[in-house]
Every structure is written in structure tokens, then in C-alpha cells.
Short mmCIF file of C-alpha atoms in Angstrom, two decimals:
data_model
loop_
_atom_site.label_atom_id
_atom_site.label_comp_id
_atom_site.label_asym_id
_atom_site.label_seq_id
_atom_site.Cartn_x
_atom_site.Cartn_y
_atom_site.Cartn_z
CA UNK A 1 0.75 -197.86 -30.56
CA UNK A 2 -2.32 -197.97 -32.67
CA UNK A 3 -1.14 -194.96 -34.57
CA UNK A 4 2.33 -196.12 -35.44
CA UNK A 5 1.08 -198.30 -38.16
CA UNK A 6 -0.76 -195.55 -39.85
CA UNK A 7 1.30 -192.46 -39.47
CA UNK A 8 4.70 -194.07 -39.29
CA UNK A 9 4.88 -196.38 -42.16
CA UNK A 10 3.34 -196.97 -45.47
CA UNK A 11 1.55 -200.25 -45.90
CA UNK A 12 -1.75 -199.09 -44.52
CA UNK A 13 -1.57 -195.77 -46.32
CA UNK A 14 -0.75 -197.43 -49.57
CA UNK A 15 -3.70 -199.59 -49.07
CA UNK A 16 -5.91 -196.61 -48.43
CA UNK A 17 -4.72 -194.74 -51.45
CA UNK A 18 -5.71 -197.44 -53.85
CA UNK A 19 -8.58 -196.05 -55.76
CA UNK A 20 -10.26 -199.20 -56.80
CA UNK A 21 -12.69 -200.57 -54.40
CA UNK A 22 -11.89 -204.19 -54.03
CA UNK A 23 -14.98 -206.28 -54.41
CA UNK A 24 -14.81 -209.23 -52.15
CA UNK A 25 -17.04 -212.17 -51.74
CA UNK A 26 -19.21 -211.81 -48.69
CA UNK A 27 -17.45 -214.23 -46.42
CA UNK A 28 -14.23 -212.30 -46.88
CA UNK A 29 -15.82 -209.18 -45.45
CA UNK A 30 -17.16 -211.31 -42.64
CA UNK A 31 -13.68 -212.72 -42.07
CA UNK A 32 -12.33 -209.18 -41.76
CA UNK A 33 -14.97 -208.40 -39.17
CA UNK A 34 -13.96 -211.48 -37.25
CA UNK A 35 -10.33 -210.35 -37.26
CA UNK A 36 -11.40 -206.99 -35.85
CA UNK A 37 -13.58 -208.60 -33.21
CA UNK A 38 -11.04 -211.15 -32.07
CA UNK A 39 -7.68 -209.55 -32.70
CA UNK A 40 -8.37 -205.83 -32.93
CA UNK A 41 -6.80 -206.11 -36.35
CA UNK A 42 -6.16 -202.65 -37.77
CA UNK A 43 -5.28 -203.85 -41.21
CA UNK A 44 -8.60 -205.60 -41.49
CA UNK A 45 -10.25 -202.44 -40.20
CA UNK A 46 -8.52 -200.32 -42.82
CA UNK A 47 -9.87 -202.56 -45.55
CA UNK A 48 -13.37 -202.16 -44.18
CA UNK A 49 -12.78 -198.41 -44.01
CA UNK A 50 -11.58 -198.20 -47.61
CA UNK A 51 -14.64 -199.94 -48.88
CA UNK A 52 -17.35 -198.58 -46.64
CA UNK A 53 -15.98 -195.08 -45.90
CA UNK A 54 -17.06 -193.70 -49.31
CA UNK A 55 -20.44 -195.45 -49.08
CA UNK A 56 -21.12 -193.92 -45.68
CA UNK A 57 -20.00 -190.52 -46.89
CA UNK A 58 -22.27 -190.72 -49.92
CA UNK A 59 -25.10 -191.82 -47.64
CA UNK A 60 -24.48 -188.78 -45.43
CA UNK A 61 -24.36 -186.40 -48.39
CA UNK A 62 -27.57 -187.82 -49.85
CA UNK A 63 -29.72 -186.98 -46.87
CA UNK A 64 -32.60 -184.76 -47.86
CA UNK A 65 -32.16 -182.22 -45.08
CA UNK A 66 -30.98 -178.69 -44.39
CA UNK A 67 -28.44 -180.19 -42.01
CA UNK A 68 -26.61 -182.09 -44.72
CA UNK A 69 -23.04 -180.92 -45.34
CA UNK A 70 -19.60 -182.34 -46.15
CA UNK A 71 -18.64 -181.88 -42.49
CA UNK A 72 -21.67 -183.84 -41.44
CA UNK A 73 -20.81 -186.59 -43.90
CA UNK A 74 -17.25 -186.84 -42.56
CA UNK A 75 -18.50 -186.91 -39.01
CA UNK A 76 -20.87 -189.69 -39.99
CA UNK A 77 -17.99 -191.71 -41.46
CA UNK A 78 -16.12 -191.33 -38.18
CA UNK A 79 -19.06 -192.22 -35.98
CA UNK A 80 -19.99 -195.26 -38.01
CA UNK A 81 -16.44 -196.59 -38.30
CA UNK A 82 -15.83 -196.17 -34.58
CA UNK A 83 -18.98 -198.20 -33.94
CA UNK A 84 -17.87 -200.86 -36.40
CA UNK A 85 -14.65 -201.18 -34.42
CA UNK A 86 -16.17 -201.09 -30.97
CA UNK A 87 -19.14 -203.31 -31.71
CA UNK A 88 -17.38 -205.74 -34.01
CA UNK A 89 -18.13 -208.65 -31.72
CA UNK A 90 -21.85 -208.09 -32.17
CA UNK A 91 -21.55 -208.78 -35.85
CA UNK A 92 -23.00 -212.21 -36.50
CA UNK A 93 -22.32 -213.46 -40.00
CA UNK A 94 -25.17 -215.94 -39.78
CA UNK A 95 -27.64 -213.11 -39.22
CA UNK A 96 -26.70 -210.49 -41.75
CA UNK A 97 -23.95 -209.68 -44.17
CA UNK A 98 -21.46 -206.92 -43.44
CA UNK A 99 -23.06 -204.30 -45.68
CA UNK A 100 -26.48 -204.84 -44.14
CA UNK A 101 -24.91 -204.38 -40.73
CA UNK A 102 -22.96 -201.25 -41.72
CA UNK A 103 -26.02 -199.82 -43.44
CA UNK A 104 -28.03 -200.24 -40.23
CA UNK A 105 -25.29 -198.57 -38.16
CA UNK A 106 -25.08 -195.69 -40.65
CA UNK A 107 -28.83 -195.23 -40.55
CA UNK A 108 -28.80 -195.05 -36.75
CA UNK A 109 -25.86 -192.66 -36.61
CA UNK A 110 -27.55 -190.41 -39.17
CA UNK A 111 -30.74 -190.37 -37.10
CA UNK A 112 -28.81 -189.49 -33.94
CA UNK A 113 -26.88 -186.81 -35.80
CA UNK A 114 -30.09 -185.21 -37.04
CA UNK A 115 -31.59 -185.33 -33.58
CA UNK A 116 -28.54 -183.54 -32.25
CA UNK A 117 -28.72 -180.90 -34.98
CA UNK A 118 -32.38 -180.30 -34.25
CA UNK A 119 -31.55 -180.04 -30.55
CA UNK A 120 -34.04 -182.70 -29.62
CA UNK A 121 -33.32 -184.31 -26.29
CA UNK A 122 -34.69 -187.78 -25.96
CA UNK A 123 -34.30 -190.50 -23.37
CA UNK A 124 -33.76 -192.96 -26.23
CA UNK A 125 -31.11 -193.23 -28.91
CA UNK A 126 -31.53 -194.65 -32.37
CA UNK A 127 -29.89 -197.87 -31.14
CA UNK A 128 -32.72 -198.27 -28.62
CA UNK A 129 -35.38 -197.88 -31.28
CA UNK A 130 -33.61 -199.61 -34.16
CA UNK A 131 -31.65 -202.29 -32.29
CA UNK A 132 -28.62 -203.32 -34.33
CA UNK A 133 -26.50 -204.93 -31.67
CA UNK A 134 -29.12 -207.13 -30.10
CA UNK A 135 -31.48 -207.77 -32.95
CA UNK A 136 -34.32 -210.05 -31.97
CA UNK A 137 -33.54 -213.17 -33.90
CA UNK A 138 -36.28 -214.69 -35.92
CA UNK A 139 -35.56 -218.35 -36.55
CA UNK A 140 -35.75 -218.20 -40.28
CA UNK A 141 -32.93 -215.79 -40.93
CA UNK A 142 -30.39 -218.46 -41.68
CA UNK A 143 -31.00 -218.20 -45.38
CA UNK A 144 -30.65 -214.48 -45.51
CA UNK A 145 -26.94 -214.35 -46.07
CA UNK A 146 -27.28 -216.69 -48.95
CA UNK A 147 -29.99 -214.55 -50.41
CA UNK A 148 -27.93 -211.37 -50.13
CA UNK A 149 -26.16 -211.92 -53.39
CA UNK A 150 -29.36 -212.82 -55.15
CA UNK A 151 -31.03 -209.67 -53.88
CA UNK A 152 -28.15 -207.70 -55.34
CA UNK A 153 -28.66 -209.25 -58.74
CA UNK A 154 -32.37 -208.66 -58.67
CA UNK A 155 -32.07 -205.04 -57.57
CA UNK A 156 -29.76 -204.47 -60.51
CA UNK A 157 -32.44 -205.70 -62.86
CA UNK A 158 -35.33 -203.66 -61.53
CA UNK A 159 -36.89 -200.97 -63.73
CA UNK A 160 -35.23 -197.60 -63.17
CA UNK A 161 -38.28 -195.95 -61.61
CA UNK A 162 -38.37 -198.65 -58.95
CA UNK A 163 -34.66 -198.26 -58.27
CA UNK A 164 -35.10 -194.48 -58.06
CA UNK A 165 -37.75 -194.84 -55.39
CA UNK A 166 -35.72 -197.40 -53.45
CA UNK A 167 -32.94 -194.84 -53.42
CA UNK A 168 -35.13 -191.97 -52.26
CA UNK A 169 -36.57 -194.06 -49.48
CA UNK A 170 -33.47 -195.87 -48.23
CA UNK A 171 -30.70 -193.40 -48.96
CA UNK A 172 -32.20 -189.94 -49.09
CA UNK A 173 -34.28 -190.51 -45.99
CA UNK A 174 -37.60 -189.40 -47.42
CA UNK A 175 -40.89 -190.66 -46.07
CA UNK A 176 -43.27 -192.15 -48.59
CA UNK A 177 -45.37 -188.99 -48.31
CA UNK A 178 -42.35 -186.80 -49.07
CA UNK A 179 -41.44 -188.87 -52.11
CA UNK A 180 -44.99 -188.49 -53.36
CA UNK A 181 -44.98 -184.73 -52.77
CA UNK A 182 -41.64 -184.16 -54.42
CA UNK A 183 -42.13 -186.37 -57.44
CA UNK A 184 -45.74 -185.38 -57.93
CA UNK A 185 -46.69 -189.06 -57.95
CA UNK A 186 -49.72 -190.18 -56.00
CA UNK A 187 -48.83 -191.89 -52.72
CA UNK A 188 -50.44 -195.05 -54.07
CA UNK A 189 -48.01 -195.12 -56.99
CA UNK A 190 -45.03 -194.69 -54.68
CA UNK A 191 -46.26 -197.56 -52.56
CA UNK A 192 -47.02 -199.76 -55.55
CA UNK A 193 -43.54 -199.24 -57.04
CA UNK A 194 -41.95 -200.23 -53.77
CA UNK A 195 -44.29 -203.15 -53.46
CA UNK A 196 -43.52 -204.31 -56.99
CA UNK A 197 -39.81 -204.13 -56.28
CA UNK A 198 -40.28 -206.15 -53.11
CA UNK A 199 -42.54 -208.67 -54.78
CA UNK A 200 -40.01 -209.20 -57.49
CA UNK A 201 -37.38 -209.77 -54.85
CA UNK A 202 -39.56 -212.20 -53.02
CA UNK A 203 -40.60 -214.14 -56.11
CA UNK A 204 -37.02 -214.38 -57.19
CA UNK A 205 -35.87 -215.54 -53.81
CA UNK A 206 -38.50 -218.21 -53.59
CA UNK A 207 -37.93 -219.50 -57.07
CA UNK A 208 -34.26 -219.48 -56.23
CA UNK A 209 -32.23 -218.87 -59.34
CA UNK A 210 -34.88 -220.13 -61.72
CA UNK A 211 -35.61 -217.91 -64.69
CA UNK A 212 -38.31 -215.41 -63.94
CA UNK A 213 -40.37 -214.66 -67.01
CA UNK A 214 -41.71 -211.21 -67.77
CA UNK A 215 -39.29 -209.18 -65.71
CA UNK A 216 -40.29 -205.96 -67.44
CA UNK A 217 -43.34 -204.54 -65.80
CA UNK A 218 -44.10 -201.15 -67.17
CA UNK A 219 -47.81 -200.94 -66.70
CA UNK A 220 -47.91 -199.99 -63.08
CA UNK A 221 -46.19 -196.66 -63.25
CA UNK A 222 -48.53 -194.61 -65.33
CA UNK A 223 -51.34 -194.20 -62.91
CA UNK A 224 -51.13 -190.48 -62.30
CA UNK B 1 -49.09 -215.71 -32.82
CA UNK B 2 -50.00 -212.14 -33.71
CA UNK B 3 -52.78 -211.24 -36.05
CA UNK B 4 -52.33 -207.52 -36.37
CA UNK B 5 -49.12 -206.33 -37.96
CA UNK B 6 -47.66 -203.10 -39.31
CA UNK B 7 -48.09 -203.06 -43.10
CA UNK B 8 -45.20 -202.97 -45.52
CA UNK B 9 -45.14 -199.17 -45.66
CA UNK B 10 -44.61 -199.07 -41.91
CA UNK B 11 -41.88 -201.68 -42.06
CA UNK B 12 -40.13 -200.05 -45.02
CA UNK B 13 -40.14 -196.63 -43.37
CA UNK B 14 -38.90 -198.25 -40.18
CA UNK B 15 -35.96 -199.89 -41.94
CA UNK B 16 -35.19 -196.74 -43.92
CA UNK B 17 -35.17 -194.78 -40.66
CA UNK B 18 -37.80 -192.26 -41.70
CA UNK B 19 -40.38 -192.94 -39.00
CA UNK B 20 -40.53 -190.56 -36.08
CA UNK B 21 -39.05 -191.89 -32.85
CA UNK B 22 -42.40 -192.64 -31.26
CA UNK B 23 -43.63 -194.47 -34.35
CA UNK B 24 -40.38 -196.42 -34.42
CA UNK B 25 -40.95 -197.32 -30.78
CA UNK B 26 -44.26 -198.94 -31.76
CA UNK B 27 -42.74 -200.91 -34.62
CA UNK B 28 -39.73 -202.07 -32.63
CA UNK B 29 -42.03 -203.11 -29.80
CA UNK B 30 -44.09 -205.17 -32.20
CA UNK B 31 -40.90 -206.70 -33.58
CA UNK B 32 -39.92 -207.99 -30.20
CA UNK B 33 -43.06 -210.13 -30.29
CA UNK B 34 -43.26 -211.03 -33.98
CA UNK B 35 -40.71 -213.08 -35.85
CA UNK B 36 -42.60 -212.87 -39.16
CA UNK B 37 -42.23 -209.11 -39.27
CA UNK B 38 -38.67 -209.56 -38.01
CA UNK B 39 -37.91 -211.66 -41.06
CA UNK B 40 -39.46 -209.06 -43.33
CA UNK B 41 -37.46 -206.31 -41.68
CA UNK B 42 -34.29 -208.33 -42.23
CA UNK B 43 -35.19 -208.71 -45.87
CA UNK B 44 -35.92 -204.99 -46.24
CA UNK B 45 -32.59 -204.28 -44.59
CA UNK B 46 -30.83 -206.46 -47.14
CA UNK B 47 -32.53 -204.51 -49.93
CA UNK B 48 -31.51 -201.22 -48.31
CA UNK B 49 -27.92 -202.39 -48.07
CA UNK B 50 -27.80 -203.20 -51.78
CA UNK B 51 -28.99 -199.69 -52.59
CA UNK B 52 -26.43 -198.45 -50.06
CA UNK B 53 -23.65 -200.44 -51.75
CA UNK B 54 -24.64 -199.26 -55.21
CA UNK B 55 -24.57 -195.54 -54.52
CA UNK B 56 -22.70 -193.48 -57.08
CA UNK B 57 -19.20 -192.76 -55.75
CA UNK B 58 -19.08 -189.89 -53.30
CA UNK B 59 -16.47 -187.22 -53.01
CA UNK B 60 -13.38 -189.15 -51.92
CA UNK B 61 -12.91 -189.78 -48.25
CA UNK B 62 -9.93 -187.88 -46.93
CA UNK B 63 -7.31 -190.35 -45.86
CA UNK B 64 -6.50 -188.31 -42.81
CA UNK B 65 -9.88 -189.40 -41.56
CA UNK B 66 -8.65 -192.92 -40.93
CA UNK B 67 -5.87 -191.65 -38.71
CA UNK B 68 -8.35 -189.47 -36.86
CA UNK B 69 -10.64 -192.41 -36.34
CA UNK B 70 -7.83 -194.56 -34.94
CA UNK B 71 -6.83 -191.72 -32.67
CA UNK B 72 -10.34 -191.39 -31.31
CA UNK B 73 -10.62 -195.12 -30.83
CA UNK B 74 -7.38 -195.19 -28.92
CA UNK B 75 -8.50 -192.29 -26.76
CA UNK B 76 -11.75 -193.95 -25.94
CA UNK B 77 -10.18 -197.27 -25.13
CA UNK B 78 -7.72 -195.67 -22.73
CA UNK B 79 -10.44 -193.61 -21.13
CA UNK B 80 -12.81 -196.40 -20.34
CA UNK B 81 -11.17 -199.75 -20.15
CA UNK B 82 -14.12 -201.60 -18.85
CA UNK B 83 -16.84 -199.82 -20.68
CA UNK B 84 -19.70 -201.87 -19.46
CA UNK B 85 -21.80 -202.98 -22.35
CA UNK B 86 -25.51 -202.90 -21.80
CA UNK B 87 -26.75 -206.15 -20.39
CA UNK B 88 -28.88 -207.83 -22.96
CA UNK B 89 -31.16 -209.68 -20.72
CA UNK B 90 -33.75 -211.61 -22.59
CA UNK B 91 -37.11 -210.02 -22.89
CA UNK B 92 -38.39 -210.39 -19.37
CA UNK B 93 -41.63 -208.56 -19.26
CA UNK B 94 -41.23 -205.53 -21.44
CA UNK B 95 -39.22 -204.59 -24.51
CA UNK B 96 -35.98 -202.80 -23.52
CA UNK B 97 -36.85 -199.42 -25.07
CA UNK B 98 -40.06 -199.28 -23.06
CA UNK B 99 -38.28 -200.27 -19.88
CA UNK B 100 -35.87 -197.44 -20.50
CA UNK B 101 -38.81 -195.04 -20.64
CA UNK B 102 -39.87 -196.07 -17.14
CA UNK B 103 -36.65 -196.17 -15.14
CA UNK B 104 -38.52 -196.50 -11.84
CA UNK B 105 -40.61 -199.39 -13.00
CA UNK B 106 -44.12 -199.61 -14.22
CA UNK B 107 -45.77 -199.44 -10.80
CA UNK B 108 -44.18 -196.10 -10.06
CA UNK B 109 -45.44 -194.39 -13.17
CA UNK B 110 -47.84 -191.52 -12.57
CA UNK B 111 -50.94 -193.57 -13.35
CA UNK B 112 -54.09 -191.54 -13.68
CA UNK B 113 -57.53 -192.91 -13.28
CA UNK B 114 -59.79 -192.37 -16.24
CA UNK B 115 -63.12 -193.81 -15.38
CA UNK B 116 -63.55 -197.10 -13.66
CA UNK B 117 -61.51 -199.31 -15.88
CA UNK B 118 -58.79 -197.29 -17.51
CA UNK B 119 -55.51 -196.08 -16.10
CA UNK B 120 -53.23 -193.95 -18.22
CA UNK B 121 -49.58 -193.11 -17.62
CA UNK B 122 -47.98 -190.57 -19.89
CA UNK B 123 -44.34 -191.24 -20.72
CA UNK B 124 -41.70 -188.80 -21.94
CA UNK B 125 -42.43 -187.53 -25.40
CA UNK B 126 -40.07 -188.68 -28.09
CA UNK B 127 -41.19 -186.11 -30.62
CA UNK B 128 -43.23 -182.97 -30.41
CA UNK B 129 -46.24 -184.06 -32.35
CA UNK B 130 -47.04 -187.27 -30.57
CA UNK B 131 -47.85 -188.37 -27.08
CA UNK B 132 -46.51 -191.65 -25.72
CA UNK B 133 -48.50 -193.37 -22.99
CA UNK B 134 -49.28 -196.69 -21.44
CA UNK B 135 -52.92 -197.62 -21.12
CA UNK B 136 -54.01 -200.14 -18.57
CA UNK B 137 -57.43 -201.65 -19.19
CA UNK B 138 -58.94 -203.38 -16.20
CA UNK B 139 -61.01 -206.52 -16.41
CA UNK B 140 -64.71 -206.49 -15.79
CA UNK B 141 -66.47 -205.16 -18.83
CA UNK B 142 -66.24 -202.61 -21.57
CA UNK B 143 -64.43 -199.33 -21.10
CA UNK B 144 -65.90 -196.08 -22.38
CA UNK B 145 -66.55 -195.68 -26.05
CA UNK B 146 -64.00 -193.38 -27.53
CA UNK B 147 -63.27 -191.56 -30.73
CA UNK B 148 -59.93 -190.92 -32.33
CA UNK B 149 -58.81 -187.60 -33.61
CA UNK B 150 -55.62 -187.97 -35.51
CA UNK B 151 -53.80 -191.24 -35.65
CA UNK B 152 -53.34 -193.54 -32.71
CA UNK B 153 -51.05 -196.55 -32.73
CA UNK B 154 -51.62 -199.17 -30.09
CA UNK B 155 -49.33 -202.09 -29.37
CA UNK B 156 -50.58 -204.64 -26.86
CA UNK B 157 -47.87 -205.40 -24.31
CA UNK B 158 -49.69 -207.95 -22.19
CA UNK B 159 -53.16 -209.30 -21.69
CA UNK B 160 -55.70 -208.97 -24.45
CA UNK B 161 -58.78 -207.00 -25.37
CA UNK B 162 -61.45 -207.05 -28.03
CA UNK B 163 -63.62 -204.59 -29.80
CA UNK B 164 -66.11 -204.84 -32.64
CA UNK B 165 -63.30 -205.59 -35.10
CA UNK B 166 -61.54 -208.41 -33.36
CA UNK B 167 -59.33 -209.69 -30.59
CA UNK B 168 -55.97 -208.14 -29.83
CA UNK B 169 -53.22 -210.03 -28.06
CA UNK B 170 -49.71 -209.29 -26.86
CA UNK B 171 -47.64 -207.88 -29.71
CA UNK B 172 -50.56 -206.84 -31.89
CA UNK B 173 -50.05 -203.55 -33.71
CA UNK B 174 -53.18 -201.51 -34.36
CA UNK B 175 -53.45 -198.23 -36.22
CA UNK B 176 -56.59 -196.16 -35.81
CA UNK B 177 -57.30 -193.03 -37.74
CA UNK B 178 -59.54 -190.08 -37.18
CA UNK B 179 -63.16 -191.01 -36.90
CA UNK B 180 -62.77 -194.58 -35.67
CA UNK B 181 -64.84 -195.19 -32.59
CA UNK B 182 -64.44 -198.31 -30.54
CA UNK B 183 -65.37 -199.78 -27.25
CA UNK B 184 -62.69 -202.14 -26.06
CA UNK B 185 -63.45 -204.98 -23.68
CA UNK B 186 -60.78 -206.73 -21.72
CA UNK B 187 -60.71 -210.48 -22.14
CA UNK B 188 -60.26 -212.81 -19.19
CA UNK B 189 -59.51 -211.58 -15.72
CA UNK B 190 -56.13 -210.24 -16.56
CA UNK B 191 -55.53 -206.56 -17.00
CA UNK B 192 -54.35 -205.52 -20.42
CA UNK B 193 -51.49 -203.07 -20.88
CA UNK B 194 -50.94 -201.27 -24.17
CA UNK B 195 -48.42 -198.84 -25.55
CA UNK B 196 -50.21 -195.96 -27.17
CA UNK B 197 -48.77 -193.28 -29.44
CA UNK B 198 -51.23 -190.64 -30.51
CA UNK B 199 -51.26 -187.51 -32.61
CA UNK B 200 -53.99 -185.78 -30.76
CA UNK B 201 -56.04 -186.19 -27.61
CA UNK B 202 -58.48 -189.06 -27.54
CA UNK B 203 -62.06 -187.88 -27.07
CA UNK B 204 -64.59 -189.92 -25.18
CA UNK B 205 -68.11 -190.20 -26.52
CA UNK B 206 -71.30 -191.24 -24.82
CA UNK B 207 -72.46 -190.88 -21.26
CA UNK B 208 -69.04 -190.62 -19.70
CA UNK B 209 -67.87 -188.06 -22.20
CA UNK B 210 -68.47 -184.94 -20.19
CA UNK B 211 -66.81 -186.51 -17.23
CA UNK B 212 -63.74 -187.82 -18.98
CA UNK B 213 -62.89 -185.32 -21.68
CA UNK B 214 -61.74 -182.59 -19.28
CA UNK B 215 -59.42 -185.15 -17.74
CA UNK B 216 -57.95 -186.04 -21.09
CA UNK B 217 -57.56 -182.39 -21.93
CA UNK B 218 -55.81 -181.94 -18.61
CA UNK B 219 -53.64 -184.92 -19.35
CA UNK B 220 -52.52 -183.43 -22.64
CA UNK B 221 -51.38 -180.19 -21.11
CA UNK B 222 -48.60 -182.04 -19.35
#
């Protein structure tokens, strides 16, 4: 019955074939998650898939590892999307936005995949060590959703070398030491670029939409 | 209120998923005690998700994949109707990941006596390079002076202890590197239990050294 919609008729497929990625305001993604959680709504799920599928695939392909392959990336898309469906009711819009949640699931699935490829047997899974579905809830997270959009703006305005390091760390799965080794930068420079990026985020969040003077900081990066 | 926290490199590498499993165990254990670091981790996660969202477009995702996913989901739902979700009991005494590492309970761990006031139970290794253990420090004075070779991460699970650098309470996250020597003393009459993840065997110095080091060496062969 689940399949009829997809294989039988066209609406869902048409939806999937649209190339443009619809950008939605955050609460619309959250509303889709709610439809999945409460009504097992496949149409909502297909919208989530269309948007996040390519992100997850890119995330899989970006991993700095000998185990990275297109097959691995496709498997990652499947694993992550199945979790999104099965764990939809754990998504709490007041705690995180949908992309933060999907990012965390993708990270965990990628860790488990790597562990499997390396034939490491462990009593714990990534979900035990990086809890996504039972996150301990600090009290002051209420503002985080609000700040999500601001963070996006600020990340867009960071100097390219800071963005490059954010990418290597968060997407390519490199430790700080690996980034330093591969870029030839001293570890201290790697850490200071990340710290500067974070400080900028923090300052901007605190000031809350006020103009931040002197957003171009180019002095920190030439320490090697 | 904790006073010893993982620094921002630890938290960033945790969120990015680049820590080894046993290091991640230490950070996640600390997080179950510390809402300040929890808030920072949430913030770092939001940053990660923006970088995730802004990736350059990948090779397109094959549309057949969606059908395959739905097929798998259907199969799984038929197979296990009442897939029992893990019970998320509130933190009773120990963080869930640690409880999972001692399925028979803490009392039934293979505790080994190391001198008068230390008991050590080695847990399953999570990665090759590091040993995971619980250390139980008994009240009644200082335990043997010991040296660290390689890095050791300690997270206090209950009770508290002090050394020359300060007081450590439940949730505190302490990183010691090669060459640090300390002589912990348990505070109060309560025993203090710590999670310990270490790169290399701990070596005891001082009078007890000759007595204890063979035991530690023995310990590390298992």
C-alpha cells in the first residue's frame, strides 16, 4: 500500500523530478516532520527526501576516507531517510530545526557505516555515543531555533578560509590534526580560525540583528 | 555545577563526529551532567547543519532510491510491528552508554584491587588504541602517586576527589597528558567513581611503584 503511491501514479514522482530545491521557512519543514510523525504522511516524507537526499549524498561523498564511494553515499541516503521516517516522533521543533536534526542523524549513520567497513565490533552504536533521539535537554535551548536563521546568515558572511575549515571539520570528517597536516597550517591556526568563526557567531547572536562592525578579520590567518 | 569542561576543540570534534568512540564516550558522559556544554554542543550542531545545507550540489539522487526506501520501510514495519523503542529512563545513576557497557551492573564488573584504595574495572574497548575503565577511589586518604604516559581522560561519575590542582566533582572532565603526576585524594567518606579512557598504561611512581606497576602491566594485557 505504501508503494502504490510511488510506483503507480505520478504525483510523487513529479514532485521528485523537480530539480529546484524548494526553500522553505523552517516551520514548514517542522510541519512536514509532524505530518510524518502523526500521520505517516508519505507526501511529506517525499518532500523531505527531495530536499535532504542530495545533501546527505553530498555529505557521504565528501568523507575523507578510503571507504567513500557512490554506493556508500546512496546507502547513507537510505539509512538516514529510514531513520527520519522511523524516528520522526523524536523530532522536537523546540529543540532543533530539521536540518540540525538530519545532520546529526547523517553524522551518526556515517560513523556506523565506517565502523562496519573497518570491521570494528563495538557494544555501542553512534546513537549511544552521540544521542540524537534522547538529547539531554539544557534549559536554554528555546532560543536556538530562532537563532538558526541568523547563524545561516552569519556563516554566509564569514571569510572564505573560515568557511573552508568549517567544511573540512563538519563535512569531510577530518580531525583538527588532520586538517592541520593536510593544509600545512599549524594546529593553532586551525583552532583559531574555528574559534574566530564561532566567536563571530556568538557575538552576532548576542547582539541580535544589530550591525556588527569590522566583520572582515584578515589578520589572524597569516601566522604560519 | 561543574568546573572542568572539555574545551571547544573537544566539543567541535564531538559534534563533527571525528572523535574516536572512547573519546566520544567521555564527552557524552560529561554532557549528561553539564547543560552549559550541552548548549554549546547544540550551537555547534546548528553551525554544522548550515555547512551541511550549503554543500555544493551532489551528483543527483536517483529517484529509484525513494521507492527502495519506502519498500524497506514497509518491510521493516511488517516484520516488527511492536518494535520496542529503548526505554528512556531518566538518568538514574549512570549515563546510558556507560550502563550499556556493564550489562550485569557495576557490582558485577571484574574489579581488581590496586593498592589499598583503588579498584579498577576494565570495560570493553571501543577502539584499539585506548583502554576504557572505571576507577573506584576509596575514602580514607591519598591514593598512590601516579604518572601518565599518553593521554588520559577522566570523567567523574560520582563522589569527588582532589589533587594539587583542584577539586573534581560529578561530571567534571579532566584531560591529563604525558608527564603529569598527581596524587588524588577522595573527599568526604563517599567513594568516588570515575570513567577513565587512556592511551597507554598508567605508571605508578613512589614507594608503591614496584608493587603496582606489574599489576597495571598485567591489567593491560587483557
